[in-house]
Coordinates of C-alpha atoms and ligand atoms in Angstrom, one line a residue:
M1 CA 31.4 7.7 5.3
S2 CA 33.0 4.7 3.5
G3 CA 35.3 7.1 1.7
P4 CA 38.1 6.2 -0.7
S5 CA 39.8 3.0 0.2
T6 CA 43.3 2.8 1.6
Y7 CA 43.3 -0.9 1.3
V8 CA 46.4 -2.5 -0.2
P9 CA 46.2 -6.3 -1.0
K10 CA 49.0 -8.4 0.5
S11 CA 49.8 -10.5 -2.6
A12 CA 51.3 -9.2 -5.8
L13 CA 48.5 -10.8 -7.8
G14 CA 46.0 -9.0 -5.5
R15 CA 47.7 -5.6 -6.1
W16 CA 47.8 -6.2 -9.9
F17 CA 44.1 -6.9 -9.9
E18 CA 43.2 -4.1 -7.5
S19 CA 45.0 -1.5 -9.6
R20 CA 42.7 -2.6 -12.5
L21 CA 39.4 -3.2 -10.6
P22 CA 39.4 -2.0 -7.0
V23 CA 36.6 -4.3 -5.9
M24 CA 38.4 -5.6 -2.8
G25 CA 39.0 -2.0 -1.7
L26 CA 35.3 -1.3 -2.1
V27 CA 34.4 -4.4 0.0
H28 CA 37.0 -3.4 2.6
S29 CA 35.9 0.2 3.0
S30 CA 32.2 -0.7 2.9
F31 CA 32.0 -3.9 5.0
I32 CA 35.2 -4.1 7.1
A33 CA 36.6 -0.7 8.0
Y34 CA 33.3 1.1 7.6
P35 CA 32.7 3.1 10.9
T36 CA 29.5 1.8 12.6
P37 CA 27.9 3.7 15.5
R38 CA 28.8 1.8 18.6
N39 CA 25.3 2.2 20.1
L40 CA 23.2 0.3 17.5
N41 CA 20.6 -2.0 18.9
Y42 CA 19.1 -5.1 17.3
F43 CA 16.7 -3.1 15.2
W44 CA 19.7 -2.2 13.0
T45 CA 20.1 -5.9 12.0
F46 CA 17.0 -6.0 9.9
G47 CA 18.8 -4.5 6.9
A48 CA 21.0 -7.6 6.9
I49 CA 18.0 -9.9 7.5
L50 CA 16.3 -8.3 4.5
S51 CA 19.3 -8.8 2.3
F52 CA 19.3 -12.4 3.3
M53 CA 15.6 -12.8 2.7
L54 CA 15.9 -11.2 -0.8
G55 CA 18.6 -13.7 -1.6
A56 CA 16.6 -16.6 -0.3
Q57 CA 13.5 -15.6 -2.3
I58 CA 15.5 -15.3 -5.5
V59 CA 17.2 -18.7 -5.1
T60 CA 14.0 -20.6 -4.1
G61 CA 12.1 -18.7 -6.8
I62 CA 14.6 -19.6 -9.6
V63 CA 14.4 -23.3 -8.7
L64 CA 10.6 -23.2 -8.4
A65 CA 10.4 -21.7 -11.9
M66 CA 12.2 -24.7 -13.3
H67 CA 9.2 -26.8 -12.4
Y68 CA 6.3 -24.4 -12.7
T69 CA 4.2 -23.9 -15.9
P70 CA 2.7 -20.4 -16.5
H71 CA -0.4 -21.5 -18.3
T72 CA -3.9 -21.4 -16.8
A73 CA -4.5 -25.0 -17.9
F74 CA -1.4 -26.3 -16.1
A75 CA -0.3 -23.8 -13.4
F76 CA -2.4 -25.2 -10.5
A77 CA -1.4 -28.8 -11.4
S78 CA 2.3 -27.8 -11.8
V79 CA 2.3 -26.4 -8.3
E80 CA 0.8 -29.7 -7.0
H81 CA 3.5 -31.5 -9.0
I82 CA 6.1 -29.4 -7.2
M83 CA 4.6 -30.3 -3.8
R84 CA 4.3 -34.0 -4.4
D85 CA 6.8 -35.2 -7.1
V86 CA 9.8 -32.8 -7.2
N87 CA 12.5 -33.7 -4.8
W88 CA 12.3 -31.2 -1.9
G89 CA 9.7 -29.4 -3.9
W90 CA 7.4 -29.0 -0.9
F91 CA 10.3 -27.3 0.9
L92 CA 11.0 -24.9 -1.9
R93 CA 7.4 -23.9 -2.2
Y94 CA 6.8 -23.5 1.5
A95 CA 10.1 -21.6 1.9
H96 CA 9.2 -19.3 -0.9
A97 CA 5.6 -18.6 0.2
N98 CA 6.5 -18.2 3.9
G99 CA 9.6 -16.4 2.8
A100 CA 7.4 -13.7 1.3
S101 CA 5.7 -13.2 4.6
M102 CA 8.9 -13.2 6.6
F103 CA 10.3 -10.6 4.1
F104 CA 7.3 -8.4 5.0
V105 CA 7.7 -9.0 8.7
A106 CA 11.3 -7.8 8.4
V107 CA 10.5 -4.8 6.2
Y108 CA 7.8 -3.6 8.5
I109 CA 10.1 -3.8 11.5
H110 CA 12.8 -2.0 9.4
M111 CA 10.4 0.7 8.4
F112 CA 9.0 1.3 11.9
R113 CA 12.6 1.4 13.2
G114 CA 13.3 4.1 10.7
L115 CA 10.2 6.0 11.7
Y116 CA 10.8 5.8 15.4
Y117 CA 14.5 6.9 15.2
G118 CA 13.9 9.5 12.5
S119 CA 16.3 7.8 10.1
Y120 CA 14.4 9.5 7.2
K121 CA 15.6 13.0 8.3
A122 CA 18.5 14.9 6.6
P123 CA 20.9 13.8 5.3
R124 CA 19.1 10.4 4.8
E125 CA 16.1 11.5 2.6
V126 CA 17.3 9.8 -0.6
L127 CA 18.1 6.6 1.4
W128 CA 14.6 6.7 2.8
I129 CA 12.9 7.4 -0.6
L130 CA 14.8 4.5 -2.2
G131 CA 13.4 2.4 0.7
V132 CA 9.9 3.5 -0.2
I133 CA 10.6 2.5 -3.9
I134 CA 11.8 -0.9 -2.7
F135 CA 8.6 -1.3 -0.6
L136 CA 6.4 -0.6 -3.7
L137 CA 8.4 -3.0 -5.8
M138 CA 8.1 -5.7 -3.1
M139 CA 4.3 -5.2 -3.0
A140 CA 4.1 -5.5 -6.8
T141 CA 6.2 -8.6 -6.7
A142 CA 4.3 -10.3 -3.9
F143 CA 1.0 -9.5 -5.5
M144 CA 2.0 -11.0 -8.8
G145 CA 3.6 -14.0 -7.2
Y146 CA 0.3 -14.8 -5.3
V147 CA -1.5 -15.1 -8.7
L148 CA 0.9 -17.8 -10.0
P149 CA -0.5 -20.9 -8.2
W150 CA -3.8 -20.1 -10.0
G151 CA -6.0 -20.9 -7.0
Q152 CA -9.3 -19.2 -6.2
M153 CA -7.7 -16.4 -4.1
S154 CA -5.0 -15.9 -6.8
F155 CA -7.6 -15.4 -9.4
W156 CA -10.1 -13.3 -7.4
G157 CA -7.4 -11.2 -5.7
A158 CA -6.0 -10.4 -9.2
K159 CA -9.4 -9.6 -10.5
V160 CA -10.2 -7.2 -7.6
I161 CA -6.9 -5.4 -7.5
T162 CA -6.4 -5.0 -11.3
S163 CA -10.0 -3.8 -11.7
L164 CA -9.2 -0.9 -9.4
F165 CA -7.2 0.7 -12.1
S166 CA -10.4 1.1 -14.2
A167 CA -11.4 3.8 -11.7
I168 CA -8.8 6.1 -13.1
P169 CA -10.5 8.7 -15.3
F170 CA -10.1 8.5 -19.1
V171 CA -7.2 6.0 -19.2
G172 CA -8.4 3.5 -16.5
D173 CA -10.0 1.0 -18.8
S174 CA -7.0 1.0 -21.2
I175 CA -4.7 0.4 -18.3
T176 CA -6.8 -2.5 -17.0
T177 CA -6.9 -4.1 -20.5
L178 CA -3.1 -3.7 -20.8
L179 CA -2.6 -5.4 -17.3
W180 CA -5.0 -8.2 -18.3
G181 CA -3.7 -8.7 -21.8
G182 CA -7.3 -9.0 -22.8
F183 CA -10.8 -8.3 -21.4
T184 CA -10.6 -10.3 -18.2
V185 CA -8.0 -12.0 -16.0
D186 CA -6.9 -15.0 -18.1
N187 CA -3.9 -16.8 -19.6
P188 CA -2.2 -13.6 -20.9
T189 CA -2.5 -12.1 -17.4
L190 CA -0.9 -15.1 -15.9
N191 CA 2.0 -15.0 -18.5
R192 CA 2.8 -11.4 -17.9
F193 CA 2.6 -11.7 -14.1
F194 CA 5.0 -14.6 -14.2
S195 CA 7.4 -12.7 -16.4
L196 CA 7.2 -9.6 -14.2
H197 CA 7.4 -11.7 -11.0
Y198 CA 10.7 -13.1 -12.2
L199 CA 12.0 -9.7 -13.3
L200 CA 11.1 -7.4 -10.3
P201 CA 13.3 -9.1 -7.6
F202 CA 16.3 -8.3 -9.7
M203 CA 15.1 -4.7 -9.9
I204 CA 14.7 -4.7 -6.1
A205 CA 18.3 -6.0 -5.8
G206 CA 19.4 -3.1 -8.0
V207 CA 17.6 -0.5 -5.9
V208 CA 19.0 -2.2 -2.7
V209 CA 22.5 -1.6 -4.1
L210 CA 21.6 2.1 -4.4
H211 CA 20.0 2.0 -0.9
V212 CA 23.1 0.6 0.7
W213 CA 25.3 3.0 -1.4
A214 CA 23.3 6.0 -0.1
L215 CA 23.6 4.6 3.4
H216 CA 27.4 4.4 3.1
V217 CA 27.6 7.9 1.9
V218 CA 25.8 9.5 4.8
G219 CA 26.5 6.8 7.4
Q220 CA 24.1 5.0 9.7
N221 CA 21.8 6.8 12.1
N222 CA 21.6 5.3 15.6
P223 CA 19.3 5.2 18.6
A224 CA 20.6 8.6 19.9
G225 CA 20.1 10.2 16.6
V226 CA 23.3 12.1 16.7
E227 CA 26.0 11.8 14.0
I228 CA 29.5 10.2 14.5
K229 CA 31.7 13.1 15.6
N230 CA 34.8 11.2 16.7
V231 CA 35.4 7.9 14.9
Q232 CA 37.6 6.5 17.7
R233 CA 35.1 7.2 20.4
D234 CA 31.7 7.0 18.7
A235 CA 32.2 4.2 16.2
V236 CA 33.5 0.6 15.8
P237 CA 34.7 -1.0 12.6
F238 CA 31.9 -2.9 10.7
T239 CA 33.9 -6.1 10.9
P240 CA 33.8 -7.9 13.3
Y241 CA 31.3 -6.0 15.4
A242 CA 28.3 -5.5 13.0
T243 CA 29.1 -8.6 10.9
I244 CA 28.8 -10.9 13.9
K245 CA 25.8 -9.2 15.3
D246 CA 24.0 -9.3 11.9
S247 CA 24.9 -13.0 11.4
F248 CA 23.5 -13.9 14.8
A249 CA 20.3 -12.0 14.0
V250 CA 20.0 -13.7 10.6
V251 CA 20.4 -17.1 12.3
V252 CA 17.7 -16.3 14.9
F253 CA 15.4 -15.0 12.2
T254 CA 16.0 -18.1 10.1
I255 CA 15.0 -20.3 13.1
V256 CA 11.6 -18.5 13.3
F257 CA 11.3 -18.7 9.5
C258 CA 12.0 -22.5 9.6
W259 CA 9.4 -22.9 12.3
F260 CA 6.8 -21.6 9.9
I261 CA 8.1 -23.8 7.0
F262 CA 8.2 -27.0 9.0
Y263 CA 5.4 -26.7 11.6
V264 CA 2.7 -24.3 10.2
P265 CA 3.5 -23.9 6.5
N266 CA -0.1 -23.0 5.6
Y267 CA -0.9 -20.8 8.6
L268 CA -0.3 -17.5 6.8
G269 CA -2.0 -18.6 3.6
H270 CA -5.7 -19.0 2.7
S271 CA -7.3 -22.4 2.3
D272 CA -9.3 -21.3 -0.8
N273 CA -6.0 -21.1 -2.7
Y274 CA -6.0 -24.9 -2.6
I275 CA -9.1 -24.8 -4.9
E276 CA -8.2 -24.3 -8.6
A277 CA -9.2 -20.9 -10.0
N278 CA -12.8 -20.8 -11.2
P279 CA -14.0 -17.6 -12.9
L280 CA -17.7 -18.7 -12.4
V281 CA -17.5 -19.1 -8.6
T282 CA -16.7 -16.0 -6.4
P283 CA -15.4 -16.8 -2.9
S284 CA -17.6 -15.4 -0.1
H285 CA -14.7 -13.2 1.2
I286 CA -11.9 -12.1 -1.0
V287 CA -8.9 -11.3 1.2
P288 CA -5.4 -10.5 0.2
E289 CA -2.3 -11.8 2.1
W290 CA -1.9 -10.4 5.6
Y291 CA 0.8 -7.9 4.7
F292 CA -1.6 -6.1 2.3
L293 CA -4.5 -5.9 4.8
P294 CA -4.0 -2.4 6.2
F295 CA -3.9 -0.9 2.7
Y296 CA -6.9 -3.1 1.7
A297 CA -8.8 -1.7 4.7
I298 CA -8.0 1.9 3.6
L299 CA -9.2 1.1 0.1
R300 CA -12.5 -0.2 1.3
A301 CA -13.0 2.5 3.9
I302 CA -13.7 5.2 1.2
P303 CA -17.2 4.9 -0.4
S304 CA -16.1 5.9 -3.9
K305 CA -13.9 3.5 -5.9
L306 CA -11.6 6.2 -7.2
G307 CA -11.4 7.8 -3.7
G308 CA -10.5 4.4 -2.3
V309 CA -7.7 3.9 -4.9
L310 CA -6.3 7.4 -4.2
A311 CA -6.4 6.9 -0.5
M312 CA -4.7 3.5 -0.8
F313 CA -1.9 4.7 -3.0
G314 CA -1.8 8.0 -1.0
S315 CA -1.2 6.0 2.2
I316 CA 2.1 4.7 0.7
A317 CA 3.1 7.8 -1.2
I318 CA 2.8 10.0 1.9
L319 CA 5.8 8.0 3.3
A320 CA 8.0 9.6 0.7
F321 CA 7.2 13.0 2.1
L322 CA 8.0 12.1 5.7
P323 CA 11.5 13.8 5.6
W324 CA 9.7 17.2 5.0
L325 CA 6.6 16.6 7.0
D326 CA 8.6 16.1 10.2
T327 CA 9.9 19.5 11.2
S328 CA 11.5 18.5 14.5
K329 CA 15.1 19.4 15.0
V330 CA 15.5 16.3 17.2
R331 CA 15.9 13.1 15.2
S332 CA 15.4 10.2 17.6
G333 CA 12.0 9.4 19.0
A334 CA 13.7 8.5 22.2
F335 CA 13.9 12.2 23.1
R336 CA 10.5 13.2 21.8
P337 CA 7.8 12.6 24.3
V338 CA 4.8 13.6 22.2
F339 CA 6.1 12.0 19.0
K340 CA 6.8 8.8 21.0
V341 CA 3.1 8.5 22.1
L342 CA 1.9 9.3 18.5
F343 CA 4.2 6.7 17.1
W344 CA 2.8 3.9 19.3
V345 CA -0.8 5.1 18.5
F346 CA 0.2 4.9 14.8
V347 CA 1.5 1.3 15.3
V348 CA -1.9 0.4 16.9
V349 CA -3.8 2.1 14.1
C350 CA -1.8 0.1 11.4
C351 CA -2.5 -3.2 13.3
G352 CA -6.2 -2.2 13.7
L353 CA -6.4 -1.5 9.9
G354 CA -4.8 -4.9 9.3
Y355 CA -7.5 -6.6 11.4
L356 CA -10.3 -4.7 9.7
G357 CA -8.9 -5.5 6.2
A358 CA -9.6 -9.2 7.0
M359 CA -13.2 -8.5 8.1
P360 CA -16.2 -8.2 5.8
A361 CA -16.7 -4.7 4.5
E362 CA -20.0 -4.1 6.4
G363 CA -21.6 -2.3 9.4
G364 CA -19.3 -1.4 12.3
Y365 CA -16.2 -2.7 10.5
V366 CA -16.6 0.0 7.8
I367 CA -17.1 2.7 10.3
A368 CA -14.0 1.6 12.3
S369 CA -12.0 1.4 9.0
R370 CA -13.0 5.0 8.3
I371 CA -11.9 6.3 11.7
L372 CA -8.6 4.4 11.6
T373 CA -7.9 5.6 8.0
L374 CA -8.4 9.2 9.2
L375 CA -6.1 8.6 12.1
Y376 CA -3.5 7.1 9.7
F377 CA -3.3 10.2 7.7
L378 CA -3.6 12.5 10.7
F379 CA -0.4 11.0 12.1
F380 CA 1.5 12.3 9.1
L381 CA -0.3 15.6 8.9
S382 CA 0.2 16.3 12.6
L383 CA 4.0 15.9 12.3
P384 CA 4.8 19.5 11.2
F385 CA 2.9 20.9 14.1
I386 CA 4.4 18.6 16.7
G387 CA 7.9 19.4 15.4
W388 CA 7.2 23.1 16.2
F389 CA 5.5 22.8 19.6
E390 CA 7.0 19.7 21.2
T391 CA 9.4 20.2 24.2
T392 CA 12.1 17.6 23.7
K393 CA 14.4 15.9 26.2
P394 CA 18.1 16.8 26.3
V395 CA 19.9 15.0 23.5
P396 CA 23.4 13.6 24.2
A397 CA 26.1 15.6 22.5
T398 CA 27.9 12.5 21.1
I399 CA 27.3 8.8 20.7
A400 CA 29.9 8.1 23.3
D401 CA 28.0 10.2 25.8
A402 CA 24.8 8.3 25.0
V403 CA 26.5 5.0 25.7
L404 CA 28.0 6.3 28.9
A405 CA 24.7 7.7 30.1
K406 CA 23.3 4.2 29.8
S407 CA 26.2 2.1 31.2
G408 CA 27.7 4.7 33.5
G409 CA 31.1 3.1 32.6
S410 CA 33.9 3.9 30.2
V411 CA 33.9 3.7 26.5
A412 CA 36.3 1.1 25.1
L413 CA 38.0 2.4 22.0
A414 CA 37.8 0.0 19.1
G415 CA 41.1 -1.8 18.7
A416 CA 42.7 0.3 21.5
A417 CA 43.1 0.1 25.2
H418 CA 40.3 1.2 27.5
E419 CA 40.2 4.9 28.2
K420 CA 38.5 6.9 30.9
P421 CA 36.0 9.4 29.6
Ligands
LIG1 C1 14.7 -5.4 0.2 C2 14.4 -4.5 1.1 C3 15.5 -3.8 1.9 C4 16.8 -4.1 2.1 C5 17.6 -5.3 1.7 C6 17.4 -3.0 2.9 C7 18.7 -3.0 3.4 C8 19.2 -2.1 4.3 C9 20.4 -2.2 5.0 C10 21.4 -3.3 4.8 C11 20.5 -1.1 5.8 C12 21.7 -0.9 6.8 C13 21.4 -1.7 8.1 C14 20.2 -1.3 8.9 O1 20.0 -0.1 9.2 O2 19.3 -2.2 9.1 C15 19.4 -0.3 5.6 C16 19.1 0.9 6.3 C17 18.0 1.7 6.1 N1 16.9 1.4 5.3 FE1 16.7 -0.3 4.3 N2 16.4 -2.1 3.2 C18 15.2 -2.5 2.6 C19 14.0 -1.8 2.6 C20 13.8 -0.6 3.1 C21 12.5 0.1 3.2 C22 11.3 -0.4 2.6 C23 12.8 1.3 3.8 C24 11.8 2.5 4.1 C25 10.7 2.7 3.5 C26 14.1 1.4 4.2 C27 14.7 2.4 4.9 C28 16.0 2.4 5.4 C29 16.6 3.5 6.2 C30 16.0 4.9 6.5 C31 17.9 3.0 6.6 C32 18.9 3.8 7.4 C33 18.7 3.4 8.8 C34 19.6 4.1 9.8 O3 20.8 4.2 9.5 O4 19.1 4.4 10.8 N3 14.7 0.2 3.8 N4 18.5 -0.9 4.7

């Protein structure tokens, strides 16, 4: 889609440099001339929002690390030192902690957008799978970051989740010992989590480069789910159209983000994490951060420990098979009446699991978790059959047709005079 660049720099120095390292041509073909479907809605701005949030997390994290001490005797106090003594330290910490939550808000919207509009279907399978890898890396990063303040939830969350690995037959105990760096969660655990928490965001950045590369090879999907056929009629250049729209969305998202930082900085956190870690006192409810709750509910829904671990990891792994599970020839959910209903049921199921993950694992909550876990997997397993039996609505032949069907007007050619269809 981006294709080889035809960009020629204006200055002689620019041409000299470009003939040796064509980086300006790459930027030009990828972010300026790149043909963008003209019918993208605001759900397509979340990739830019995610890129912004990744940058924000890396910058705030690097500065926090300058003041943080990864040792069990000092970690909790060093975080309090950041909050009270370091200039703007409270802001850095709240921005980083709430930033993690906002990052997950954005990634869930981004993923559900992909699911609804069938963005995982050919030829975007690799792009989608790279996204699933990013999601796994994000979860690992967030989990290890939460351990660093060394509060009660940090410690007990780490204990519960790392202990899960011991359920794996034969090698489970060795894996758990390796994760802990000893025989329980202690200083070596904190050290290795700090080291990995610093490393993983850069790995995420690397996979994001592949993700965007794959995107630029196949081009963006769009709400109509049909490919660009005529660049003049179906697409607009990335700059200024997408750059301005993305920038506007980033600003709006940042306002919401700032509202959390400045008005309710602890709303998404757990009050127990303001108590220093104590291996001798178990909190009455051990709950992970909100973005892990649906998976936590799946884990606890299964009576056996190994079964729970398999179901939890399976609930993420199944995403990678989506391109082959969905057999429908029609890509966008907008033209798939049955899929559309199932999609919204699936959204409700995920929210329900999130709610149940925060509740105690007893009585009716466990039964409800089991039912919703079953529905979660049924959604994916029903996709091949729906693809075969569903009667879809007529799909517009081109993106321009989809725009016209909505507006009833004419399609303005990018950079050219208006043309009657
Ligand atoms: C750090 C996290 C991520 C970043 C920075 C990122 C970045 C982007 C960007 C910039 C785009 C193009 C703009 C857009 O469509 O919004 C995009 C598209 C896409 N992303 Fe991501 N992404 C991330 C995570 C994910 C995850 C977790 C998944 C799925 C599991 C995913 C799946 C997709 C798909 C399928 C597209 C193509 C959408 C389309 O053209 O319809 N991404 N991503």
